[in-house]
Amino acid sequence: MEIEIDIQDIRKLVNTVKAKYAFDFGEYALSSFKRRLVRILDLYKFKDMNELINKVNFDKVFYENFLKEITVNTTEMFRDPSMWKKFRETVVPELAKLSSIRIWHSACSSGEEVYSMAILMKEAGLLEKTKFLASDINEDVIATARSGKYPLRNMPLHSDNYDKSGGTKKLTDYYKTNGDYAYMDLSLIHTTVFKKFDLVLGKQEQKFDVILCRNVLIYFNLPLQDKIIEMFSGTVDTGAFLVVGSKESIAWCKSATKYSTFSFEEKIYRKL
Amino acid sequence: MSNYKAIVIGGSAGSFPLITKILASLPKNYPFPVFLALHRLKHVRTGFVEALSIKSGIPVIEPNDKQQIKPGIAYLAPSNYHMYIEPGNTFSLSTEEMVKFSRPAIDLTFETASNVYRDKLVGVIVSGANTDGANGIAFVKKRGGLTIAQDPQEATISTMPDGAIKATQIDHILKIDDIVKKLIEVAN
Ligand SMILES: C[S@@+](CC[C@H](N)C(=O)[O-])C[C@H]1O[C@@H](n2cnc3c(N)ncnc32)[C@H](O)[C@@H]1O
């Protein structure tokens, strides 16, 4: 059976990371954070939390790996196809009215979400006037996103999602296959800037017409979710869209009053 | 006053009629939340809640992340997410790696629930085709909660109750009708 982790150990670790690396896990949701710690203890065969805390404190390279292991990066293209369908049918006509469009993928992971949006915008004839910012805290997944190289075994799921999302072509039209990998058509991301960005402590200066923040708020506690939704409201103008994950809700955030619900089912909100 | 505060139930293949039966037997004012960690078809997001709701004595919902936990409601782990019980009476969801090929994983809902409710938790494992849930129910036991497994002889597919029985000293091995009785008894 696994090593017991108590709340004091977690606090000690969080404080160490904060003091040394200016990254704050203090408001991550406890149960999943703890699960990730158990996983790391197991992966690196640490005897106890103290050993892990010491290693994090004195070994920067290890800390970088730790950061990557602690975050959950699972993603899909066109994840929750019904959201993408809704976006295509109801948000795109609104965006089409703008002279230029700025979209922020605020936790892009390995980029599947970014290629999905680029494909959608291309099919809507809007790609050329759209600029994307794709950011994440984890530099490894950003590198994958940039490369557009994905395991071939994942493509059937992506294709299936694409078809259900109302795609007008075939997903295979957007990548080439070589060995065990799919290589995405990189012209899709020619207007995308990739960048490391921390949602917890980062300051965003730019403005956006669409922010996607999907399946990352689930790893945060409510006060932190609150802060991030508030932070977003400063980076958009009236009428901008905010899309969260299909099981996430901003309903219990204080700044929810700054948004109207554009699609309750698909968790699309609009800045008032 | 009951010794317990929450119920967590895990199952997969063959469990649908059992869960329906359990839910149908619970009174409207059942005093605990009931967490349902059931293996389900990936990417079939809708329909399951509705199907479970038809005969249920208590409302069945798929919680959103950070939703408040209330008594007298059955909470079904959403498709493609793990469902965690968070300190402070809320859920949190996660897209972490699958456990035993499953997301939602029974083990994780049980483990996080036992971390929060400790000896005030009742864990139930019914019919299923793999051993997800075995580690979870061992956690419930270790924290002093009450553990129940469906009698493998009665289960359509006994791998899951067998796994639970192997993993820890299960308190009660019962047929489904007796599981229902027990769940009502612990509420009184
Ligand atoms: C489960 S993925 C979600 C990917 C994609 N948005 C989706 O819905 O499929 C969560 C991502 O959030 C990132 N993340 C976690 N904490 C973060 C933070 N503080 N700032 C920015 N990104 C963070 C992780 O590195 C991970 O890539």
CSV table of C-alpha atoms and ligand atoms in Angstrom, one decimal:
chain,number,residue,atom,x,y,z
A,1,MET,CA,0.0,0.0,0.0
A,2,GLU,CA,1.1,3.5,-0.7
A,3,ILE,CA,2.9,6.0,1.5
A,4,GLU,CA,0.6,8.2,3.6
A,5,ILE,CA,0.8,11.9,2.9
A,6,ASP,CA,-0.4,14.3,5.5
A,7,ILE,CA,-1.4,17.9,5.1
A,8,GLN,CA,1.6,19.2,6.9
A,9,ASP,CA,3.9,17.5,4.4
A,10,ILE,CA,2.0,19.0,1.6
A,11,ARG,CA,2.2,22.5,3.1
A,12,LYS,CA,5.9,22.1,3.6
A,13,LEU,CA,6.4,21.1,-0.1
A,14,VAL,CA,4.2,23.9,-1.3
A,15,ASN,CA,6.2,26.4,0.7
A,16,THR,CA,9.5,25.1,-0.5
A,17,VAL,CA,8.5,25.3,-4.1
A,18,LYS,CA,7.1,28.8,-3.6
A,19,ALA,CA,10.2,30.1,-1.8
A,20,LYS,CA,12.6,28.6,-4.2
A,21,TYR,CA,10.9,28.7,-7.6
A,22,ALA,CA,8.1,31.3,-7.3
A,23,PHE,CA,5.4,28.8,-8.3
A,24,ASP,CA,2.4,28.4,-6.1
A,25,PHE,CA,0.6,25.1,-5.7
A,26,GLY,CA,-1.1,26.4,-2.6
A,27,GLU,CA,-4.5,26.6,-4.2
A,28,TYR,CA,-4.4,23.5,-6.3
A,29,ALA,CA,-7.3,21.1,-5.5
A,30,LEU,CA,-6.1,18.9,-2.6
A,31,SER,CA,-7.3,15.5,-3.7
A,32,SER,CA,-5.8,15.5,-7.1
A,33,PHE,CA,-2.6,17.2,-6.0
A,34,LYS,CA,-2.2,14.5,-3.4
A,35,ARG,CA,-2.8,11.8,-6.0
A,36,ARG,CA,-0.1,13.3,-8.2
A,37,LEU,CA,2.3,13.3,-5.2
A,38,VAL,CA,1.6,9.7,-4.5
A,39,ARG,CA,2.4,9.0,-8.1
A,40,ILE,CA,5.7,10.9,-8.0
A,41,LEU,CA,6.8,9.2,-4.8
A,42,ASP,CA,6.1,5.9,-6.5
A,43,LEU,CA,7.7,6.8,-9.8
A,44,TYR,CA,11.0,8.0,-8.3
A,45,LYS,CA,10.9,5.5,-5.4
A,46,PHE,CA,11.1,8.1,-2.6
A,47,LYS,CA,10.9,6.7,0.9
A,48,ASP,CA,8.8,9.6,2.2
A,49,MET,CA,7.7,13.2,1.6
A,50,ASN,CA,10.8,14.6,3.3
A,51,GLU,CA,13.0,12.9,0.7
A,52,LEU,CA,10.9,14.5,-2.1
A,53,ILE,CA,10.9,17.9,-0.5
A,54,ASN,CA,14.7,17.9,-0.1
A,55,LYS,CA,15.2,16.8,-3.7
A,56,VAL,CA,12.9,19.5,-5.0
A,57,ASN,CA,14.7,22.0,-2.8
A,58,PHE,CA,18.2,21.2,-3.9
A,59,ASP,CA,17.9,19.9,-7.5
A,60,LYS,CA,16.5,22.4,-10.0
A,61,VAL,CA,16.5,19.9,-12.8
A,62,PHE,CA,14.5,17.5,-10.7
A,63,TYR,CA,12.1,20.3,-9.9
A,64,GLU,CA,11.4,20.8,-13.6
A,65,ASN,CA,10.5,17.2,-13.9
A,66,PHE,CA,8.5,17.3,-10.8
A,67,LEU,CA,6.5,20.2,-12.2
A,68,LYS,CA,5.7,18.2,-15.4
A,69,GLU,CA,4.7,15.1,-13.4
A,70,ILE,CA,2.4,17.1,-11.1
A,71,THR,CA,0.4,18.5,-13.9
A,72,VAL,CA,-2.1,16.4,-15.8
A,73,ASN,CA,-1.7,16.8,-19.6
A,74,THR,CA,-4.2,14.4,-21.1
A,75,THR,CA,-6.0,16.0,-24.0
A,76,GLU,CA,-7.8,15.3,-27.3
A,77,MET,CA,-8.5,17.0,-30.5
A,78,PHE,CA,-12.1,18.3,-30.6
A,79,ARG,CA,-12.6,17.0,-27.0
A,80,ASP,CA,-16.3,17.1,-26.3
A,81,PRO,CA,-17.4,17.3,-30.0
A,82,SER,CA,-20.7,18.9,-29.1
A,83,MET,CA,-18.9,22.0,-27.7
A,84,TRP,CA,-17.0,22.4,-31.0
A,85,LYS,CA,-20.2,21.9,-33.0
A,86,LYS,CA,-21.8,24.6,-30.9
A,87,PHE,CA,-18.8,26.9,-31.3
A,88,ARG,CA,-18.8,26.4,-35.1
A,89,GLU,CA,-22.5,27.1,-35.4
A,90,THR,CA,-23.0,29.9,-32.9
A,91,VAL,CA,-19.8,31.6,-32.0
A,92,VAL,CA,-18.1,31.6,-35.4
A,93,PRO,CA,-20.8,33.8,-37.0
A,94,GLU,CA,-20.2,36.3,-34.2
A,95,LEU,CA,-16.4,36.2,-34.7
A,96,ALA,CA,-16.9,36.6,-38.5
A,97,LYS,CA,-18.1,40.1,-37.9
A,98,LEU,CA,-14.8,41.1,-36.4
A,99,SER,CA,-12.0,42.5,-38.6
A,100,SER,CA,-9.4,40.5,-36.7
A,101,ILE,CA,-9.7,37.7,-34.2
A,102,ARG,CA,-7.5,36.9,-31.2
A,103,ILE,CA,-7.9,33.5,-29.5
A,104,TRP,CA,-6.0,32.4,-26.3
A,105,HIS,CA,-5.6,28.7,-25.4
A,106,SER,CA,-4.7,29.3,-21.8
A,107,ALA,CA,-3.8,25.7,-20.9
A,108,CYS,CA,-3.0,24.3,-24.3
A,109,SER,CA,-1.2,21.1,-23.1
A,110,SER,CA,0.3,19.3,-26.2
A,111,GLY,CA,-1.7,21.4,-28.6
A,112,GLU,CA,-4.5,19.2,-29.8
A,113,GLU,CA,-7.0,21.9,-28.8
A,114,VAL,CA,-5.0,24.5,-30.8
A,115,TYR,CA,-5.0,22.5,-34.0
A,116,SER,CA,-8.7,21.8,-33.5
A,117,MET,CA,-9.5,25.5,-33.4
A,118,ALA,CA,-7.2,26.3,-36.3
A,119,ILE,CA,-8.9,23.6,-38.4
A,120,LEU,CA,-12.3,24.9,-37.4
A,121,MET,CA,-11.3,28.5,-38.2
A,122,LYS,CA,-9.8,27.4,-41.5
A,123,GLU,CA,-13.0,25.7,-42.5
A,124,ALA,CA,-14.9,28.8,-41.6
A,125,GLY,CA,-12.6,30.8,-43.8
A,126,LEU,CA,-11.4,32.9,-40.8
A,127,LEU,CA,-7.9,31.4,-40.2
A,128,GLU,CA,-6.1,34.2,-42.0
A,129,LYS,CA,-7.5,36.9,-39.8
A,130,THR,CA,-7.1,35.0,-36.6
A,131,LYS,CA,-4.1,35.2,-34.2
A,132,PHE,CA,-3.6,32.5,-31.6
A,133,LEU,CA,-1.8,32.5,-28.3
A,134,ALA,CA,-1.2,29.0,-27.0
A,135,SER,CA,0.2,28.8,-23.5
A,136,ASP,CA,0.8,26.3,-20.7
A,137,ILE,CA,3.0,26.0,-17.7
A,138,ASN,CA,4.7,22.9,-18.9
A,139,GLU,CA,7.4,23.5,-21.6
A,140,ASP,CA,7.6,19.9,-22.8
A,141,VAL,CA,4.0,19.9,-23.9
A,142,ILE,CA,4.5,23.3,-25.6
A,143,ALA,CA,7.3,21.8,-27.5
A,144,THR,CA,5.1,18.9,-28.7
A,145,ALA,CA,2.4,21.4,-29.6
A,146,ARG,CA,4.9,23.3,-31.7
A,147,SER,CA,6.1,20.2,-33.5
A,148,GLY,CA,2.5,19.0,-34.3
A,149,LYS,CA,3.7,15.4,-34.1
A,150,TYR,CA,1.3,13.0,-32.4
A,151,PRO,CA,1.2,9.3,-31.9
A,152,LEU,CA,-0.8,7.7,-34.7
A,153,ARG,CA,-2.7,5.5,-32.3
A,154,ASN,CA,-4.4,8.6,-30.9
A,155,MET,CA,-5.7,9.7,-34.3
A,156,PRO,CA,-8.8,7.5,-34.6
A,157,LEU,CA,-10.3,9.1,-31.5
A,158,HIS,CA,-9.4,12.6,-32.8
A,159,SER,CA,-11.0,11.7,-36.2
A,160,ASP,CA,-14.1,10.5,-34.5
A,161,ASN,CA,-14.3,13.6,-32.5
A,162,TYR,CA,-13.7,15.8,-35.6
A,163,ASP,CA,-16.5,14.1,-37.5
A,164,LYS,CA,-18.9,14.5,-34.6
A,165,SER,CA,-17.9,18.2,-34.2
A,166,GLY,CA,-19.4,18.9,-37.7
A,167,GLY,CA,-16.1,19.0,-39.6
A,168,THR,CA,-16.6,19.5,-43.3
A,169,LYS,CA,-13.7,17.5,-44.5
A,170,LYS,CA,-11.7,14.6,-43.1
A,171,LEU,CA,-9.2,15.0,-40.3
A,172,THR,CA,-6.7,13.0,-42.4
A,173,ASP,CA,-6.7,16.0,-44.8
A,174,TYR,CA,-4.8,17.9,-42.1
A,175,TYR,CA,-1.9,15.6,-41.4
A,176,LYS,CA,0.7,13.3,-43.0
A,177,THR,CA,1.6,9.9,-41.6
A,178,ASN,CA,5.2,8.7,-41.2
A,179,GLY,CA,5.9,5.5,-39.2
A,180,ASP,CA,4.0,5.6,-35.9
A,181,TYR,CA,3.3,9.4,-36.0
A,182,ALA,CA,0.9,11.8,-37.5
A,183,TYR,CA,2.5,15.1,-38.6
A,184,MET,CA,0.0,18.0,-38.5
A,185,ASP,CA,0.0,20.5,-41.4
A,186,LEU,CA,2.0,23.3,-39.8
A,187,SER,CA,0.4,25.9,-41.9
A,188,LEU,CA,-2.5,25.6,-39.5
A,189,ILE,CA,-0.4,27.3,-36.8
A,190,HIS,CA,1.4,29.9,-38.8
A,191,THR,CA,-0.4,32.6,-36.9
A,192,THR,CA,0.1,30.9,-33.5
A,193,VAL,CA,2.5,32.1,-30.8
A,194,PHE,CA,3.4,29.5,-28.2
A,195,LYS,CA,4.6,30.7,-24.9
A,196,LYS,CA,5.1,29.5,-21.3
A,197,PHE,CA,2.5,31.2,-19.1
A,198,ASP,CA,1.5,30.5,-15.5
A,199,LEU,CA,-2.2,31.1,-14.9
A,200,VAL,CA,-1.7,31.4,-11.1
A,201,LEU,CA,0.9,34.2,-11.0
A,202,GLY,CA,1.2,35.3,-14.6
A,203,LYS,CA,0.1,38.8,-15.8
A,204,GLN,CA,-1.6,39.0,-19.2
A,205,GLU,CA,-1.2,42.3,-21.1
A,206,GLN,CA,-2.9,41.3,-24.3
A,207,LYS,CA,-6.6,41.3,-25.1
A,208,PHE,CA,-8.6,38.5,-26.6
A,209,ASP,CA,-11.9,37.8,-28.4
A,210,VAL,CA,-12.0,34.1,-27.2
A,211,ILE,CA,-10.4,32.5,-24.2
A,212,LEU,CA,-10.3,28.7,-23.9
A,213,CYS,CA,-9.6,27.5,-20.4
A,214,ARG,CA,-10.6,23.9,-20.5
A,215,ASN,CA,-9.9,21.2,-18.0
A,216,VAL,CA,-7.3,23.1,-16.0
A,217,LEU,CA,-9.6,24.8,-13.5
A,218,ILE,CA,-10.6,21.4,-12.2
A,219,TYR,CA,-7.1,21.2,-10.7
A,220,PHE,CA,-7.6,24.4,-8.7
A,221,ASN,CA,-9.6,25.1,-5.7
A,222,LEU,CA,-12.5,27.6,-5.7
A,223,PRO,CA,-10.6,30.7,-4.5
A,224,LEU,CA,-8.0,30.2,-7.3
A,225,GLN,CA,-10.7,29.5,-9.9
A,226,ASP,CA,-12.2,32.8,-8.8
A,227,LYS,CA,-9.0,34.7,-9.3
A,228,ILE,CA,-8.4,33.3,-12.7
A,229,ILE,CA,-11.9,34.1,-14.0
A,230,GLU,CA,-11.4,37.6,-12.6
A,231,MET,CA,-8.0,37.8,-14.3
A,232,PHE,CA,-9.6,36.8,-17.6
A,233,SER,CA,-12.2,39.5,-17.3
A,234,GLY,CA,-9.4,42.1,-17.5
A,235,THR,CA,-8.0,40.6,-20.7
A,236,VAL,CA,-11.2,40.8,-22.8
A,237,ASP,CA,-13.7,43.4,-24.0
A,238,THR,CA,-17.5,43.2,-23.8
A,239,GLY,CA,-18.8,40.4,-26.1
A,240,ALA,CA,-15.7,38.2,-25.8
A,241,PHE,CA,-16.2,34.5,-25.3
A,242,LEU,CA,-14.9,32.3,-22.5
A,243,VAL,CA,-15.0,28.5,-22.9
A,244,VAL,CA,-14.4,26.2,-20.0
A,245,GLY,CA,-14.4,22.4,-19.8
A,246,SER,CA,-17.7,20.5,-20.1
A,247,LYS,CA,-17.8,19.6,-16.4
A,248,GLU,CA,-16.5,23.0,-15.2
A,249,SER,CA,-18.6,25.9,-14.2
A,250,ILE,CA,-17.9,29.5,-13.4
A,251,ALA,CA,-21.3,29.7,-11.6
A,252,TRP,CA,-19.7,29.7,-8.2
A,253,CYS,CA,-17.1,32.3,-8.9
A,254,LYS,CA,-17.6,35.8,-7.7
A,255,SER,CA,-16.9,37.3,-11.1
A,256,ALA,CA,-19.5,35.1,-12.7
A,257,THR,CA,-21.7,38.3,-12.7
A,258,LYS,CA,-19.4,39.8,-15.3
A,259,TYR,CA,-20.3,37.1,-17.8
A,260,SER,CA,-23.6,35.9,-19.4
A,261,THR,CA,-24.2,32.3,-20.2
A,262,PHE,CA,-24.0,31.9,-24.0
A,263,SER,CA,-24.4,28.1,-23.9
A,264,PHE,CA,-25.2,26.4,-20.6
A,265,GLU,CA,-24.7,22.9,-22.0
A,266,GLU,CA,-21.3,23.6,-23.6
A,267,LYS,CA,-20.0,26.0,-21.0
A,268,ILE,CA,-19.6,29.0,-23.2
A,269,TYR,CA,-19.8,32.3,-21.5
A,270,ARG,CA,-19.8,35.8,-22.8
A,271,LYS,CA,-18.3,38.9,-21.2
A,272,LEU,CA,-20.9,41.5,-20.3
B,1,MET,CA,-27.7,9.1,15.1
B,2,SER,CA,-26.1,7.1,12.4
B,3,ASN,CA,-22.4,6.3,12.5
B,4,TYR,CA,-22.1,7.1,8.8
B,5,LYS,CA,-22.1,10.2,6.6
B,6,ALA,CA,-21.7,8.9,3.0
B,7,ILE,CA,-22.1,5.9,0.7
B,8,VAL,CA,-19.8,5.1,-2.2
B,9,ILE,CA,-20.7,2.4,-4.7
B,10,GLY,CA,-18.5,0.9,-7.5
B,11,GLY,CA,-19.4,-1.4,-10.3
B,12,SER,CA,-19.0,-2.0,-14.0
B,13,ALA,CA,-20.3,-4.7,-16.3
B,14,GLY,CA,-23.5,-6.2,-15.1
B,15,SER,CA,-24.0,-3.5,-12.5
B,16,PHE,CA,-26.6,-1.4,-14.1
B,17,PRO,CA,-29.7,-3.3,-12.9
B,18,LEU,CA,-28.2,-3.6,-9.5
B,19,ILE,CA,-27.6,0.1,-9.2
B,20,THR,CA,-31.1,0.8,-10.5
B,21,LYS,CA,-32.4,-1.5,-7.8
B,22,ILE,CA,-30.4,0.1,-5.0
B,23,LEU,CA,-31.5,3.6,-6.1
B,24,ALA,CA,-35.1,2.6,-6.4
B,25,SER,CA,-35.1,1.4,-2.8
B,26,LEU,CA,-33.7,4.5,-1.2
B,27,PRO,CA,-36.2,6.8,0.4
B,28,LYS,CA,-36.6,10.4,-0.8
B,29,ASN,CA,-35.1,11.8,2.4
B,30,TYR,CA,-32.1,9.4,2.5
B,31,PRO,CA,-29.7,11.2,4.8
B,32,PHE,CA,-26.4,10.6,2.9
B,33,PRO,CA,-24.9,11.5,-0.4
B,34,VAL,CA,-24.4,8.4,-2.6
B,35,PHE,CA,-21.3,8.5,-4.9
B,36,LEU,CA,-21.6,6.2,-7.9
B,37,ALA,CA,-18.3,5.3,-9.6
B,38,LEU,CA,-19.4,3.1,-12.5
B,39,HIS,CA,-17.5,2.2,-15.6
B,40,ARG,CA,-19.2,3.6,-18.6
B,41,LEU,CA,-18.8,3.9,-22.3
B,42,LYS,CA,-16.3,6.6,-23.2
B,43,HIS,CA,-17.7,9.6,-25.0
B,44,VAL,CA,-21.3,8.7,-24.4
B,45,ARG,CA,-21.9,11.8,-22.3
B,46,THR,CA,-25.6,11.7,-22.0
B,47,GLY,CA,-28.4,9.2,-21.3
B,48,PHE,CA,-26.9,7.4,-18.4
B,49,VAL,CA,-28.1,9.8,-15.7
B,50,GLU,CA,-31.6,9.8,-17.3
B,51,ALA,CA,-31.7,6.0,-17.4
B,52,LEU,CA,-30.6,5.7,-13.7
B,53,SER,CA,-33.1,8.5,-12.7
B,54,ILE,CA,-36.2,6.8,-14.0
B,55,LYS,CA,-36.8,4.6,-11.0
B,56,SER,CA,-34.5,6.2,-8.5
B,57,GLY,CA,-35.9,7.3,-5.1
B,58,ILE,CA,-33.4,10.2,-5.0
B,59,PRO,CA,-32.2,12.6,-7.6
B,60,VAL,CA,-29.3,11.4,-9.7
B,61,ILE,CA,-26.9,14.0,-11.1
B,62,GLU,CA,-23.5,14.2,-12.7
B,63,PRO,CA,-21.7,16.9,-10.7
B,64,ASN,CA,-19.7,19.7,-12.1
B,65,ASP,CA,-16.3,20.4,-10.8
B,66,LYS,CA,-16.4,22.0,-7.3
B,67,GLN,CA,-20.1,21.4,-6.9
B,68,GLN,CA,-21.3,21.2,-3.3
B,69,ILE,CA,-22.1,17.7,-1.9
B,70,LYS,CA,-25.6,17.4,-0.4
B,71,PRO,CA,-27.3,14.5,1.3
B,72,GLY,CA,-30.1,12.6,-0.4
B,73,ILE,CA,-28.6,12.9,-3.9
B,74,ALA,CA,-26.8,10.3,-6.0
B,75,TYR,CA,-23.8,11.6,-7.8
B,76,LEU,CA,-22.6,9.8,-10.9
B,77,ALA,CA,-19.0,10.1,-11.9
B,78,PRO,CA,-19.1,11.9,-15.3
B,79,SER,CA,-17.9,10.1,-18.4
B,80,ASN,CA,-14.2,10.5,-19.1
B,81,TYR,CA,-13.4,12.2,-15.7
B,82,HIS,CA,-12.3,10.8,-12.4
B,83,MET,CA,-14.5,12.0,-9.6
B,84,TYR,CA,-12.7,13.0,-6.4
B,85,ILE,CA,-14.2,13.9,-3.1
B,86,GLU,CA,-12.6,17.0,-1.8
B,87,PRO,CA,-12.3,18.2,1.8
B,88,GLY,CA,-14.9,20.9,2.5
B,89,ASN,CA,-17.8,19.0,0.9
B,90,THR,CA,-17.2,19.5,-2.8
B,91,PHE,CA,-16.2,17.4,-5.7
B,92,SER,CA,-13.2,17.9,-7.9
B,93,LEU,CA,-12.9,16.2,-11.3
B,94,SER,CA,-9.7,15.1,-13.0
B,95,THR,CA,-8.6,13.8,-16.4
B,96,GLU,CA,-5.6,12.0,-14.9
B,97,GLU,CA,-4.4,8.8,-16.6
B,98,MET,CA,-6.8,5.9,-16.6
B,99,VAL,CA,-6.6,3.4,-13.7
B,100,LYS,CA,-7.1,-0.2,-14.7
B,101,PHE,CA,-8.2,1.1,-18.1
B,102,SER,CA,-10.9,3.1,-16.5
B,103,ARG,CA,-11.8,6.8,-16.3
B,104,PRO,CA,-13.8,7.3,-14.1
B,105,ALA,CA,-11.9,4.9,-11.8
B,106,ILE,CA,-13.6,3.3,-8.9
B,107,ASP,CA,-10.4,3.2,-6.9
B,108,LEU,CA,-9.9,6.9,-7.0
B,109,THR,CA,-13.4,7.9,-5.9
B,110,PHE,CA,-13.2,5.4,-3.1
B,111,GLU,CA,-9.8,6.5,-2.0
B,112,THR,CA,-10.6,10.2,-2.0
B,113,ALA,CA,-13.9,9.6,-0.3
B,114,SER,CA,-12.2,7.6,2.4
B,115,ASN,CA,-9.7,10.3,2.9
B,116,VAL,CA,-12.5,12.7,3.7
B,117,TYR,CA,-15.1,10.6,5.4
B,118,ARG,CA,-12.7,8.1,7.1
B,119,ASP,CA,-14.7,5.8,9.4
B,120,LYS,CA,-18.0,7.5,8.4
B,121,LEU,CA,-18.0,6.0,4.9
B,122,VAL,CA,-19.8,2.9,3.6
B,123,GLY,CA,-18.1,1.4,0.5
B,124,VAL,CA,-20.0,-1.1,-1.7
B,125,ILE,CA,-18.5,-3.1,-4.6
B,126,VAL,CA,-20.9,-4.9,-7.0
B,127,SER,CA,-20.6,-6.9,-10.2
B,128,GLY,CA,-17.8,-5.9,-12.6
B,129,ALA,CA,-15.3,-7.2,-15.1
B,130,ASN,CA,-12.0,-6.0,-13.6
B,131,THR,CA,-10.4,-5.4,-10.3
B,132,ASP,CA,-10.8,-1.6,-10.2
B,133,GLY,CA,-12.3,-0.9,-6.8
B,134,ALA,CA,-10.2,-3.4,-4.9
B,135,ASN,CA,-7.6,-0.8,-3.8
B,136,GLY,CA,-10.3,1.7,-3.1
B,137,ILE,CA,-12.3,-0.6,-0.8
B,138,ALA,CA,-9.0,-1.5,1.0
B,139,PHE,CA,-8.7,2.2,1.7
B,140,VAL,CA,-12.2,2.4,3.1
B,141,LYS,CA,-11.4,-0.5,5.4
B,142,LYS,CA,-8.1,0.9,6.5
B,143,ARG,CA,-9.7,4.1,7.5
B,144,GLY,CA,-12.3,2.3,9.6
B,145,GLY,CA,-15.3,2.6,7.2
B,146,LEU,CA,-17.8,-0.1,6.6
B,147,THR,CA,-17.1,-2.4,3.6
B,148,ILE,CA,-19.6,-4.4,1.6
B,149,ALA,CA,-19.2,-6.6,-1.5
B,150,GLN,CA,-21.8,-8.3,-3.5
B,151,ASP,CA,-21.8,-12.0,-3.1
B,152,PRO,CA,-19.7,-13.2,-6.1
B,153,GLN,CA,-22.1,-16.1,-6.6
B,154,GLU,CA,-24.9,-13.7,-7.4
B,155,ALA,CA,-22.8,-11.2,-9.4
B,156,THR,CA,-23.2,-11.4,-13.2
B,157,ILE,CA,-19.5,-10.9,-13.4
B,158,SER,CA,-17.7,-11.7,-10.2
B,159,THR,CA,-14.2,-10.4,-10.9
B,160,MET,CA,-14.8,-7.1,-9.1
B,161,PRO,CA,-16.4,-8.4,-5.9
B,162,ASP,CA,-13.8,-11.2,-5.9
B,163,GLY,CA,-11.0,-8.6,-6.2
B,164,ALA,CA,-12.5,-6.6,-3.3
B,165,ILE,CA,-12.8,-9.7,-1.1
B,166,LYS,CA,-9.2,-10.6,-1.9
B,167,ALA,CA,-7.9,-7.0,-1.2
B,168,THR,CA,-9.2,-6.7,2.3
B,169,GLN,CA,-11.3,-8.2,5.1
B,170,ILE,CA,-14.7,-7.2,3.8
B,171,ASP,CA,-17.3,-6.7,6.6
B,172,HIS,CA,-20.3,-8.0,4.7
B,173,ILE,CA,-20.6,-10.2,1.7
B,174,LEU,CA,-24.2,-9.9,0.7
B,175,LYS,CA,-26.8,-10.5,-2.0
B,176,ILE,CA,-28.2,-7.4,-3.6
B,177,ASP,CA,-31.4,-7.4,-1.6
B,178,ASP,CA,-29.5,-7.5,1.6
B,179,ILE,CA,-27.1,-4.7,0.4
B,180,VAL,CA,-30.2,-2.6,-0.1
B,181,LYS,CA,-31.4,-3.5,3.5
B,182,LYS,CA,-28.0,-2.7,4.9
B,183,LEU,CA,-27.9,0.7,3.2
B,184,ILE,CA,-31.2,1.6,4.7
B,185,GLU,CA,-30.3,0.2,8.1
B,186,VAL,CA,-27.0,2.2,8.3
B,187,ALA,CA,-29.1,5.4,7.8
B,188,ASN,CA,-31.2,4.8,10.9
C,1,LIG,C1,-5.8,18.4,-18.8
C,1,LIG,S1,-4.8,19.6,-19.6
C,1,LIG,C2,-6.0,20.4,-20.6
C,1,LIG,C3,-5.7,20.5,-22.0
C,1,LIG,C4,-6.8,21.1,-22.9
C,1,LIG,N1,-7.1,22.5,-22.6
C,1,LIG,C5,-8.0,20.2,-22.9
C,1,LIG,O1,-9.1,20.6,-22.4
C,1,LIG,O2,-7.9,19.1,-23.5
C,1,LIG,C6,-4.4,20.7,-18.3
C,1,LIG,C7,-3.2,21.6,-18.6
C,1,LIG,O3,-3.1,22.6,-17.7
C,1,LIG,C8,-1.7,23.0,-17.5
C,1,LIG,N2,-1.6,23.7,-16.2
C,1,LIG,C9,-1.6,23.3,-15.0
C,1,LIG,N3,-1.3,24.3,-14.1
C,1,LIG,C10,-1.2,25.4,-14.9
C,1,LIG,C11,-0.9,26.8,-14.5
C,1,LIG,N4,-0.7,27.2,-13.3
C,1,LIG,N5,-0.8,27.6,-15.6
C,1,LIG,C12,-0.9,27.2,-16.9
C,1,LIG,N6,-1.2,26.0,-17.2
C,1,LIG,C13,-1.3,25.1,-16.2
C,1,LIG,C14,-1.1,21.6,-17.5
C,1,LIG,O4,0.3,21.7,-17.7
C,1,LIG,C15,-1.8,20.9,-18.6
C,1,LIG,O5,-1.2,20.9,-19.8
